[in-house]
mmCIF file of C-alpha atoms in Angstrom:
data_model
loop_
_atom_site.group_PDB
_atom_site.id
_atom_site.type_symbol
_atom_site.label_atom_id
_atom_site.label_comp_id
_atom_site.label_asym_id
_atom_site.label_seq_id
_atom_site.Cartn_x
_atom_site.Cartn_y
_atom_site.Cartn_z
ATOM 1 C CA UNK A 1 -49.334 27.086 39.758
ATOM 2 C CA UNK A 2 -48.569 28.640 36.393
ATOM 3 C CA UNK A 3 -45.284 29.956 37.694
ATOM 4 C CA UNK A 4 -44.331 26.430 38.809
ATOM 5 C CA UNK A 5 -45.108 24.956 35.378
ATOM 6 C CA UNK A 6 -43.137 27.648 33.631
ATOM 7 C CA UNK A 7 -40.217 26.998 35.966
ATOM 8 C CA UNK A 8 -40.490 23.275 35.273
ATOM 9 C CA UNK A 9 -40.521 23.925 31.515
ATOM 10 C CA UNK A 10 -37.376 26.041 31.842
ATOM 11 C CA UNK A 11 -35.641 23.093 33.507
ATOM 12 C CA UNK A 12 -36.679 20.842 30.632
ATOM 13 C CA UNK A 13 -35.602 23.452 28.087
ATOM 14 C CA UNK A 14 -32.225 23.730 29.773
ATOM 15 C CA UNK A 15 -31.910 19.934 29.806
ATOM 16 C CA UNK A 16 -32.835 19.745 26.097
ATOM 17 C CA UNK A 17 -30.344 22.499 25.214
ATOM 18 C CA UNK A 18 -27.573 20.703 27.125
ATOM 19 C CA UNK A 19 -28.499 17.389 25.495
ATOM 20 C CA UNK A 20 -28.454 18.946 22.013
ATOM 21 C CA UNK A 21 -25.098 20.560 22.768
ATOM 22 C CA UNK A 22 -23.655 17.206 23.804
ATOM 23 C CA UNK A 23 -25.000 15.553 20.645
ATOM 24 C CA UNK A 24 -23.518 18.294 18.451
ATOM 25 C CA UNK A 25 -20.135 18.046 20.170
ATOM 26 C CA UNK A 26 -20.122 14.243 19.947
ATOM 27 C CA UNK A 27 -21.170 14.409 16.297
ATOM 28 C CA UNK A 28 -18.331 16.816 15.522
ATOM 29 C CA UNK A 29 -15.782 14.598 17.240
ATOM 30 C CA UNK A 30 -16.961 11.549 15.292
ATOM 31 C CA UNK A 31 -16.597 13.387 11.998
ATOM 32 C CA UNK A 32 -12.835 13.715 12.499
ATOM 33 C CA UNK A 33 -12.396 9.959 12.193
ATOM 34 C CA UNK A 34 -14.472 8.772 9.282
ATOM 35 C CA UNK A 35 -15.584 5.203 9.539
ATOM 36 C CA UNK A 36 -18.699 3.250 8.991
ATOM 37 C CA UNK A 37 -20.231 0.576 6.848
ATOM 38 C CA UNK A 38 -17.506 -1.398 5.151
ATOM 39 C CA UNK A 39 -14.918 1.379 5.502
ATOM 40 C CA UNK A 40 -11.835 0.872 7.616
ATOM 41 C CA UNK A 41 -11.417 2.778 10.853
ATOM 42 C CA UNK A 42 -8.954 5.641 10.503
ATOM 43 C CA UNK A 43 -7.127 6.206 13.774
ATOM 44 C CA UNK A 44 -5.237 9.490 13.965
ATOM 45 C CA UNK A 45 -1.546 9.745 14.769
ATOM 46 C CA UNK A 46 -0.756 11.526 18.020
ATOM 47 C CA UNK A 47 -0.944 15.286 17.446
ATOM 48 C CA UNK A 48 -3.383 15.007 14.519
ATOM 49 C CA UNK A 49 -6.772 16.508 15.376
ATOM 50 C CA UNK A 50 -8.797 15.806 12.216
ATOM 51 C CA UNK A 51 -8.508 14.916 8.525
ATOM 52 C CA UNK A 52 -9.196 18.390 7.115
ATOM 53 C CA UNK A 53 -5.819 18.376 5.310
ATOM 54 C CA UNK A 54 -6.982 15.500 3.047
ATOM 55 C CA UNK A 55 -9.309 15.391 0.047
ATOM 56 C CA UNK A 56 -12.165 12.868 -0.146
ATOM 57 C CA UNK A 57 -10.138 10.761 -2.622
ATOM 58 C CA UNK A 58 -7.127 10.776 -0.281
ATOM 59 C CA UNK A 59 -9.296 9.664 2.657
ATOM 60 C CA UNK A 60 -10.688 6.870 0.468
ATOM 61 C CA UNK A 61 -7.141 5.702 -0.320
ATOM 62 C CA UNK A 62 -6.286 5.527 3.382
ATOM 63 C CA UNK A 63 -9.527 3.702 4.189
ATOM 64 C CA UNK A 64 -8.765 1.175 1.441
ATOM 65 C CA UNK A 65 -5.228 0.599 2.752
ATOM 66 C CA UNK A 66 -6.644 -0.230 6.192
ATOM 67 C CA UNK A 67 -9.395 -2.424 4.693
ATOM 68 C CA UNK A 68 -6.713 -4.295 2.709
ATOM 69 C CA UNK A 69 -4.644 -4.812 5.855
ATOM 70 C CA UNK A 70 -7.706 -6.088 7.706
ATOM 71 C CA UNK A 71 -8.627 -8.534 4.909
ATOM 72 C CA UNK A 72 -5.149 -9.848 4.040
ATOM 73 C CA UNK A 73 -3.644 -13.232 4.960
ATOM 74 C CA UNK A 74 -1.742 -11.696 7.903
ATOM 75 C CA UNK A 75 -4.814 -9.753 9.051
ATOM 76 C CA UNK A 76 -4.535 -11.019 12.628
ATOM 77 C CA UNK A 77 -1.135 -9.386 13.074
ATOM 78 C CA UNK A 78 -1.912 -6.167 11.198
ATOM 79 C CA UNK A 79 -3.610 -3.288 12.932
ATOM 80 C CA UNK A 80 -4.914 -0.226 11.109
ATOM 81 C CA UNK A 81 -2.314 2.371 10.191
ATOM 82 C CA UNK A 82 -2.636 5.722 11.951
ATOM 83 C CA UNK A 83 -3.085 8.783 9.766
ATOM 84 C CA UNK A 84 -0.295 11.367 9.808
ATOM 85 C CA UNK A 85 -0.550 14.988 8.738
ATOM 86 C CA UNK A 86 3.241 15.281 8.321
ATOM 87 C CA UNK A 87 3.560 12.125 6.222
ATOM 88 C CA UNK A 88 0.642 13.362 4.102
ATOM 89 C CA UNK A 89 2.411 16.677 3.494
ATOM 90 C CA UNK A 90 5.600 14.777 2.558
ATOM 91 C CA UNK A 91 3.535 12.585 0.203
ATOM 92 C CA UNK A 92 1.916 15.618 -1.422
ATOM 93 C CA UNK A 93 5.326 17.219 -1.944
ATOM 94 C CA UNK A 94 6.593 14.028 -3.615
ATOM 95 C CA UNK A 95 3.489 13.766 -5.832
ATOM 96 C CA UNK A 96 4.013 17.357 -7.005
ATOM 97 C CA UNK A 97 7.692 16.611 -7.655
ATOM 98 C CA UNK A 98 6.745 13.570 -9.775
ATOM 99 C CA UNK A 99 4.249 15.699 -11.734
ATOM 100 C CA UNK A 100 6.912 18.155 -12.944
ATOM 101 C CA UNK A 101 7.581 17.833 -16.667
ATOM 102 C CA UNK A 102 11.384 18.164 -16.362
ATOM 103 C CA UNK A 103 12.106 16.157 -13.227
ATOM 104 C CA UNK A 104 15.760 15.148 -12.837
ATOM 105 C CA UNK A 105 16.844 11.523 -13.128
ATOM 106 C CA UNK A 106 18.166 10.458 -9.741
ATOM 107 C CA UNK A 107 19.787 7.305 -8.397
ATOM 108 C CA UNK A 108 18.044 4.966 -5.976
ATOM 109 C CA UNK A 109 20.410 6.169 -3.241
ATOM 110 C CA UNK A 110 19.613 9.832 -3.921
ATOM 111 C CA UNK A 111 15.892 9.019 -4.023
ATOM 112 C CA UNK A 112 16.141 7.463 -0.558
ATOM 113 C CA UNK A 113 18.044 10.504 0.714
ATOM 114 C CA UNK A 114 15.369 12.851 -0.649
ATOM 115 C CA UNK A 115 12.629 10.751 0.987
ATOM 116 C CA UNK A 116 14.372 11.074 4.372
ATOM 117 C CA UNK A 117 14.767 14.852 3.916
ATOM 118 C CA UNK A 118 11.122 15.288 2.933
ATOM 119 C CA UNK A 119 9.841 13.325 5.903
ATOM 120 C CA UNK A 120 12.152 15.157 8.348
ATOM 121 C CA UNK A 121 10.692 18.494 7.223
ATOM 122 C CA UNK A 122 7.334 17.524 8.702
ATOM 123 C CA UNK A 123 8.315 15.548 11.794
ATOM 124 C CA UNK A 124 10.583 12.945 13.310
ATOM 125 C CA UNK A 125 10.496 9.291 12.283
ATOM 126 C CA UNK A 126 11.934 6.201 13.924
ATOM 127 C CA UNK A 127 12.503 2.789 12.387
ATOM 128 C CA UNK A 128 11.704 2.468 8.708
ATOM 129 C CA UNK A 129 10.188 4.900 6.231
ATOM 130 C CA UNK A 130 9.066 4.080 2.669
ATOM 131 C CA UNK A 131 6.829 5.393 -0.094
ATOM 132 C CA UNK A 132 4.992 4.110 -3.138
ATOM 133 C CA UNK A 133 3.429 6.036 -5.987
ATOM 134 C CA UNK A 134 0.490 5.571 -8.318
ATOM 135 C CA UNK A 135 -0.297 7.168 -11.663
ATOM 136 C CA UNK A 136 -3.730 7.575 -13.232
ATOM 137 C CA UNK A 137 -6.005 6.173 -10.514
ATOM 138 C CA UNK A 138 -8.418 7.764 -8.030
ATOM 139 C CA UNK A 139 -9.590 6.735 -4.563
ATOM 140 C CA UNK A 140 -9.676 3.012 -3.782
ATOM 141 C CA UNK A 141 -8.454 2.145 -7.303
ATOM 142 C CA UNK A 142 -4.999 3.412 -6.254
ATOM 143 C CA UNK A 143 -4.649 0.624 -3.669
ATOM 144 C CA UNK A 144 -6.310 -1.996 -5.874
ATOM 145 C CA UNK A 145 -3.812 -1.319 -8.678
ATOM 146 C CA UNK A 146 -0.832 -1.210 -6.337
ATOM 147 C CA UNK A 147 -1.805 -4.579 -4.849
ATOM 148 C CA UNK A 148 -2.472 -6.067 -8.306
ATOM 149 C CA UNK A 149 0.938 -4.867 -9.543
ATOM 150 C CA UNK A 150 2.498 -6.397 -6.442
ATOM 151 C CA UNK A 151 1.004 -9.847 -6.993
ATOM 152 C CA UNK A 152 1.764 -9.876 -10.726
ATOM 153 C CA UNK A 153 5.323 -8.606 -10.555
ATOM 154 C CA UNK A 154 6.251 -9.896 -7.069
ATOM 155 C CA UNK A 155 7.565 -6.413 -6.282
ATOM 156 C CA UNK A 156 8.557 -5.991 -2.647
ATOM 157 C CA UNK A 157 7.874 -2.211 -2.371
ATOM 158 C CA UNK A 158 4.173 -2.704 -3.096
ATOM 159 C CA UNK A 159 3.847 -4.914 -0.022
ATOM 160 C CA UNK A 160 4.415 -1.884 2.238
ATOM 161 C CA UNK A 161 0.622 -1.756 2.441
ATOM 162 C CA UNK A 162 0.574 -5.071 4.334
ATOM 163 C CA UNK A 163 3.890 -4.735 6.172
ATOM 164 C CA UNK A 164 3.586 -5.192 9.955
ATOM 165 C CA UNK A 165 6.631 -2.933 10.497
ATOM 166 C CA UNK A 166 4.591 0.141 9.594
ATOM 167 C CA UNK A 167 2.142 1.767 12.003
ATOM 168 C CA UNK A 168 1.668 5.226 10.445
ATOM 169 C CA UNK A 169 0.867 6.465 6.929
ATOM 170 C CA UNK A 170 0.082 9.572 4.947
ATOM 171 C CA UNK A 171 -1.093 10.227 1.411
ATOM 172 C CA UNK A 172 -0.865 13.096 -1.034
ATOM 173 C CA UNK A 173 -2.223 13.436 -4.571
ATOM 174 C CA UNK A 174 -1.977 16.016 -7.319
ATOM 175 C CA UNK A 175 -4.156 16.403 -10.421
ATOM 176 C CA UNK A 176 -1.044 17.395 -12.399
ATOM 177 C CA UNK A 177 1.391 15.124 -14.242
ATOM 178 C CA UNK A 178 0.856 12.272 -16.620
ATOM 179 C CA UNK A 179 -1.092 10.123 -16.301
ATOM 180 C CA UNK A 180 -2.942 12.129 -13.693
ATOM 181 C CA UNK A 181 -3.616 12.024 -10.860
ATOM 182 C CA UNK A 182 -0.340 11.139 -9.210
ATOM 183 C CA UNK A 183 -0.690 9.839 -5.641
ATOM 184 C CA UNK A 184 2.032 8.953 -3.157
ATOM 185 C CA UNK A 185 1.569 6.961 0.047
ATOM 186 C CA UNK A 186 4.302 7.311 2.685
ATOM 187 C CA UNK A 187 4.686 4.777 5.506
ATOM 188 C CA UNK A 188 6.692 4.924 8.746
ATOM 189 C CA UNK A 189 7.349 2.616 11.671
ATOM 190 C CA UNK A 190 6.798 5.571 14.012
ATOM 191 C CA UNK A 191 6.277 9.244 13.307
ATOM 192 C CA UNK A 192 6.161 12.253 15.608
ATOM 193 C CA UNK A 193 4.295 15.183 14.077
ATOM 194 C CA UNK A 194 5.916 18.611 14.045
ATOM 195 C CA UNK A 195 3.903 20.780 16.420
#
């Protein structure tokens, strides 16, 4: 009789261990796509496994972009932007370039060419690619200020945040430069990550 109980307890122990393992694995998978409460869902671009390449402030910027898209006048036609590792690396590179004290003055045409080169280093894009930058703001304040500037100045580039042509985005910030931090958000119609 005792042997039977012990055997039965082993079955329950095994079941509990398997259940705990499943919970741990499911919990780990959920952590790669932060969402919850009033935060926007952050879908990952194909080939991106998690958000470990981003800081907490950068994740907050991306969440705020998707919340803004969800709450805007065209919200019905705007899905959340997928998060790209390659576009984030391109954004970080641009932020660091903007933070340099002796950055060269370049034409709009040359700036566009450099954007294309930067993005190509980290993957392949189709359609349209664009970027916007922010100086002196952290986290969700980056998006709030960009949207406020857009409505006050009627500047087209700021509306990239709510542009239905874009499906993928990345962000990169640096604590250097003035006024710090400098953050850049890069958008693409489609983006294939470099493997």
